[in-house]
Tab-separated table of C-alpha atoms in Angstrom:
chain	number	residue	atom	x	y	z
N	10	GLN	CA	-39.538	19.271	-51.560
N	11	LYS	CA	-43.220	18.537	-51.098
N	12	GLU	CA	-45.362	18.715	-54.211
N	13	VAL	CA	-47.793	21.101	-52.515
N	14	GLU	CA	-46.605	23.476	-49.817
N	15	GLN	CA	-48.940	25.252	-47.427
N	16	ASP	CA	-48.181	27.238	-44.295
N	17	PRO	CA	-49.909	25.474	-41.377
N	18	GLY	CA	-50.492	28.731	-39.483
N	19	PRO	CA	-52.390	29.410	-37.360
N	20	LEU	CA	-53.560	32.572	-39.062
N	21	SER	CA	-55.575	34.804	-36.758
N	22	VAL	CA	-57.525	37.787	-38.124
N	23	PRO	CA	-60.336	40.013	-36.814
N	24	GLU	CA	-63.905	39.513	-37.964
N	25	GLY	CA	-64.673	41.359	-41.184
N	26	ALA	CA	-61.108	41.219	-42.510
N	27	ILE	CA	-60.142	39.886	-45.928
N	28	VAL	CA	-58.312	36.604	-45.546
N	29	SER	CA	-55.692	35.353	-47.983
N	30	LEU	CA	-54.717	31.684	-47.878
N	31	ASN	CA	-51.994	30.400	-50.171
N	32	CYS	CA	-50.303	27.310	-51.528
N	33	THR	CA	-47.427	26.695	-53.876
N	34	TYR	CA	-46.910	23.625	-55.998
N	35	SER	CA	-43.942	22.162	-57.799
N	36	ASN	CA	-45.273	20.384	-60.896
N	37	SER	CA	-46.323	22.588	-63.784
N	38	ALA	CA	-48.399	19.699	-65.167
N	39	PHE	CA	-50.991	20.066	-62.415
N	40	GLN	CA	-54.228	21.374	-63.910
N	41	TYR	CA	-56.989	21.041	-61.319
N	42	PHE	CA	-56.917	22.848	-58.016
N	43	MET	CA	-59.250	22.575	-55.086
N	44	TRP	CA	-59.825	24.203	-51.728
N	45	TYR	CA	-61.395	22.227	-48.914
N	46	ARG	CA	-62.562	23.459	-45.526
N	47	GLN	CA	-62.303	21.170	-42.514
N	48	TYR	CA	-63.892	21.942	-39.188
N	49	SER	CA	-62.270	20.269	-36.211
N	50	ARG	CA	-62.458	16.467	-36.489
N	51	LYS	CA	-65.045	16.659	-39.283
N	52	GLY	CA	-64.809	15.524	-42.896
N	53	PRO	CA	-63.293	18.031	-45.347
N	54	GLU	CA	-65.822	19.948	-47.414
N	55	LEU	CA	-65.146	20.976	-51.011
N	56	LEU	CA	-65.262	24.773	-51.223
N	57	MET	CA	-63.834	25.720	-54.589
N	58	TYR	CA	-62.680	23.867	-57.677
N	59	THR	CA	-60.742	25.508	-60.493
N	60	TYR	CA	-59.168	24.358	-63.697
N	61	SER	CA	-55.940	25.897	-65.013
N	62	SER	CA	-55.321	29.606	-64.458
N	63	GLY	CA	-57.664	32.399	-63.514
N	64	ASN	CA	-60.173	33.334	-60.878
N	65	LYS	CA	-63.367	31.745	-59.659
N	66	GLU	CA	-65.790	33.455	-57.322
N	67	ASP	CA	-68.502	31.969	-55.122
N	68	GLY	CA	-70.120	34.339	-52.668
N	69	ARG	CA	-67.485	35.588	-50.230
N	70	PHE	CA	-64.886	33.152	-51.579
N	71	THR	CA	-62.525	33.687	-54.515
N	72	ALA	CA	-60.052	31.084	-55.735
N	73	GLN	CA	-57.123	32.221	-57.835
N	74	VAL	CA	-54.584	30.168	-59.766
N	75	ASP	CA	-51.354	31.615	-61.159
N	76	LYS	CA	-49.718	28.868	-63.171
N	77	SER	CA	-46.742	31.011	-64.141
N	78	SER	CA	-45.642	31.190	-60.502
N	79	LYS	CA	-47.271	27.891	-59.428
N	80	TYR	CA	-49.266	29.720	-56.794
N	81	ILE	CA	-52.857	29.192	-55.701
N	82	SER	CA	-54.854	31.421	-53.382
N	83	LEU	CA	-58.164	31.495	-51.594
N	84	PHE	CA	-59.579	34.853	-50.554
N	85	ILE	CA	-62.364	35.181	-48.017
N	86	ARG	CA	-64.130	38.539	-47.858
N	87	ASP	CA	-66.010	39.813	-44.811
N	88	SER	CA	-64.655	36.954	-42.718
N	89	GLN	CA	-66.931	35.526	-40.018
N	90	PRO	CA	-66.182	33.540	-36.848
N	91	SER	CA	-67.893	30.601	-38.573
N	92	ASP	CA	-65.069	30.651	-41.140
N	93	SER	CA	-62.683	29.479	-38.424
N	94	ALA	CA	-61.457	26.109	-39.680
N	95	THR	CA	-58.528	24.447	-41.401
N	96	TYR	CA	-58.305	25.165	-45.129
N	97	LEU	CA	-56.607	22.587	-47.322
N	98	CYS	CA	-55.486	23.081	-50.886
N	99	ALA	CA	-55.193	20.100	-53.206
N	100	THR	CA	-54.347	19.250	-56.779
N	101	ASP	CA	-55.083	16.242	-58.931
N	102	SER	CA	-52.328	13.879	-60.075
N	103	ASN	CA	-52.800	10.364	-61.446
N	104	TYR	CA	-56.136	9.608	-59.773
N	105	GLN	CA	-54.875	10.950	-56.431
N	106	LEU	CA	-55.257	14.277	-54.748
N	107	ILE	CA	-51.993	15.807	-53.599
N	108	TRP	CA	-52.776	17.722	-50.409
N	109	GLY	CA	-51.267	20.687	-48.693
N	110	ALA	CA	-50.785	20.419	-44.937
N	111	GLY	CA	-53.719	22.775	-44.289
N	112	THR	CA	-53.768	26.278	-42.774
N	113	LYS	CA	-55.611	26.760	-39.513
N	114	LEU	CA	-57.639	29.978	-39.688
N	115	ILE	CA	-59.007	31.731	-36.609
N	116	ILE	CA	-61.464	34.611	-36.997
N	117	LYS	CA	-61.649	36.670	-33.820
N	118	PRO	CA	-65.052	38.271	-33.032
T	24	ASP	CA	-74.357	16.660	-45.559
T	25	SER	CA	-72.152	15.316	-48.362
T	26	GLY	CA	-74.235	12.192	-48.957
T	27	VAL	CA	-71.329	9.910	-48.027
T	28	THR	CA	-71.995	7.761	-44.968
T	29	GLN	CA	-69.487	6.005	-42.739
T	30	THR	CA	-69.983	3.555	-39.914
T	31	PRO	CA	-69.199	3.296	-37.121
T	32	LYS	CA	-68.574	6.870	-35.926
T	33	HIS	CA	-66.281	5.736	-33.132
T	34	LEU	CA	-64.373	2.541	-32.554
T	35	ILE	CA	-62.290	1.630	-29.524
T	36	THR	CA	-60.269	-1.538	-29.640
T	37	ALA	CA	-57.076	-3.133	-28.368
T	38	THR	CA	-53.694	-3.669	-29.969
T	39	GLY	CA	-53.504	-6.762	-32.132
T	40	GLN	CA	-57.185	-6.694	-33.006
T	41	ARG	CA	-58.871	-6.367	-36.402
T	42	VAL	CA	-61.608	-3.911	-37.351
T	43	THR	CA	-63.694	-3.132	-40.403
T	44	LEU	CA	-64.778	0.347	-41.396
T	45	ARG	CA	-67.664	0.805	-43.802
T	46	CYS	CA	-68.415	3.511	-46.344
T	47	SER	CA	-71.383	4.146	-48.620
T	48	PRO	CA	-70.667	6.626	-51.419
T	49	ARG	CA	-73.016	9.300	-52.728
T	50	SER	CA	-75.720	7.990	-54.997
T	51	GLY	CA	-74.261	7.590	-58.485
T	52	ASP	CA	-70.610	7.906	-57.454
T	53	LEU	CA	-68.413	5.088	-58.692
T	54	SER	CA	-65.117	6.024	-57.023
T	55	VAL	CA	-64.330	5.556	-53.356
T	56	TYR	CA	-61.204	6.830	-51.612
T	57	TRP	CA	-59.887	6.062	-48.142
T	58	TYR	CA	-57.784	8.485	-46.099
T	59	GLN	CA	-56.110	8.447	-42.710
T	60	GLN	CA	-55.718	11.580	-40.611
T	61	SER	CA	-53.759	11.348	-37.394
T	62	LEU	CA	-54.073	14.009	-34.698
T	63	ASP	CA	-53.085	17.395	-36.103
T	64	GLN	CA	-51.702	15.731	-39.218
T	65	GLY	CA	-52.598	16.101	-42.846
T	66	LEU	CA	-54.676	13.740	-44.907
T	67	GLN	CA	-52.837	10.597	-45.986
T	68	PHE	CA	-54.285	8.892	-49.043
T	69	LEU	CA	-54.594	5.147	-48.575
T	70	ILE	CA	-56.381	3.616	-51.549
T	71	GLN	CA	-58.930	4.238	-54.295
T	72	TYR	CA	-61.500	1.958	-55.879
T	73	TYR	CA	-63.434	2.637	-59.041
T	74	ASN	CA	-66.493	0.541	-59.849
T	75	GLY	CA	-65.213	-2.405	-57.850
T	76	GLU	CA	-61.599	-2.351	-58.972
T	77	GLU	CA	-58.539	-0.975	-57.232
T	78	ARG	CA	-57.424	2.157	-59.126
T	79	ALA	CA	-54.704	3.784	-57.056
T	80	LYS	CA	-52.700	3.007	-53.960
T	81	GLY	CA	-51.110	5.443	-51.574
T	82	ASN	CA	-49.343	4.939	-48.272
T	83	ILE	CA	-51.367	1.931	-47.231
T	84	LEU	CA	-49.773	-0.549	-44.848
T	85	GLU	CA	-49.763	-4.251	-45.666
T	86	ARG	CA	-51.873	-4.801	-42.516
T	87	PHE	CA	-54.614	-2.740	-44.151
T	88	SER	CA	-56.817	-3.843	-47.016
T	89	ALA	CA	-59.942	-2.610	-48.719
T	90	GLN	CA	-62.545	-3.657	-51.202
T	91	GLN	CA	-65.506	-2.213	-53.056
T	92	PHE	CA	-68.587	-4.345	-53.438
T	93	PRO	CA	-71.041	-4.600	-56.387
T	94	ASP	CA	-73.425	-2.190	-54.655
T	95	LEU	CA	-70.435	0.239	-54.559
T	96	HIS	CA	-70.087	0.401	-50.806
T	97	SER	CA	-66.557	-0.087	-49.555
T	98	GLU	CA	-64.897	-1.567	-46.504
T	99	LEU	CA	-61.476	-0.845	-45.053
T	100	ASN	CA	-60.014	-3.665	-42.982
T	101	LEU	CA	-57.321	-2.891	-40.440
T	102	SER	CA	-55.580	-5.827	-38.782
T	103	SER	CA	-52.879	-6.410	-36.156
T	104	LEU	CA	-53.700	-2.971	-34.867
T	105	GLU	CA	-51.008	-0.843	-33.247
T	106	LEU	CA	-51.262	2.238	-31.047
T	107	GLY	CA	-50.095	4.351	-33.990
T	108	ASP	CA	-53.123	3.333	-36.032
T	109	SER	CA	-55.305	5.534	-33.843
T	110	ALA	CA	-56.631	8.181	-36.208
T	111	LEU	CA	-59.608	9.499	-38.093
T	112	TYR	CA	-60.377	7.452	-41.190
T	113	PHE	CA	-62.260	9.239	-43.930
T	114	CYS	CA	-63.979	7.885	-46.964
T	115	ALA	CA	-64.636	10.094	-49.976
T	116	SER	CA	-66.444	9.505	-53.237
T	117	SER	CA	-66.534	11.045	-56.694
T	118	THR	CA	-68.420	10.397	-59.878
T	119	ARG	CA	-65.438	9.556	-62.036
T	120	ALA	CA	-62.122	7.773	-61.801
T	121	GLY	CA	-60.302	11.102	-61.663
T	122	ALA	CA	-59.600	12.332	-58.171
T	123	ASN	CA	-60.945	15.853	-58.364
T	124	GLU	CA	-64.197	16.922	-56.692
T	125	GLN	CA	-64.191	14.368	-53.921
T	126	PHE	CA	-66.947	14.442	-51.322
T	127	PHE	CA	-66.030	13.302	-47.841
T	128	GLY	CA	-67.919	11.369	-45.225
T	129	PRO	CA	-67.960	12.289	-41.532
T	130	GLY	CA	-65.171	9.853	-40.689
T	131	THR	CA	-64.623	7.002	-38.255
T	132	ARG	CA	-62.566	7.772	-35.175
T	133	LEU	CA	-60.452	4.757	-34.287
T	134	THR	CA	-58.796	4.506	-30.884
T	135	VAL	CA	-56.389	1.649	-30.275
T	136	LEU	CA	-55.599	1.051	-26.593
C-alpha cells in the first residue's frame, strides 16, 4: 500500500463547477499536508499548506484535512479553464515529501 | 516565478555520457531538493541538501550524485547515462531542513538518445 493514494483521473468537469480532489494517506503520524498544481511539463507550484486537521481557504481554493479518516481534500469553486492542470497532494515525513500520483483535472469551457 | 532557477532548460545527450544540472535556490533558502519526473509519472525524490550537507536520500541511483556549494547553489551529476534517464529533473528549495513548503524551479528536460 502506498503511503499517499490519489486517483490519477483524468477528472473532467464543466467551467463553473465545484471541483473536489482527494487523497488518502496511511500514516496517522503525518501532520503537514500540501497541495501543488503542475501545469504540463512545468515545475509544481505550492497552492495550499495545512497543518493537522481542519480547513484552510484561499480565494477559490479550500483545503480540508480529516485526520480521523486520513483523508485530505482540495475544493475549487467556480472552476476556470485555467485551472486545468495536474494537482498533487503531499505530506511531510522525515525531511521528505511523500507525494500522491497527481490527479489530472480538465475544465471544459 | 518561484525564485528557483535551473540551467540548462533542455539537454540532449547520448547514452554513456555525463551531464551536470545546476540549481540556484530562492534567496535565503538553505535546503535544496532534487526530483526526477519521467513522462506521465509522479515525482521521484532523489536527494536533499541542507546548508551544504546531505540531509536525506531517496531513490537516487549510484550513477547519480549531487552537492551543494557554499553559495548554496546545487549541482546534480548524472553519469553513464541510459535511455531510461530521460526525464524532467526538478530542483526545489525551502527555508528549513523540514520538507514542507518547497518551491520548485522550472526544471531541466533531459533527453538521452
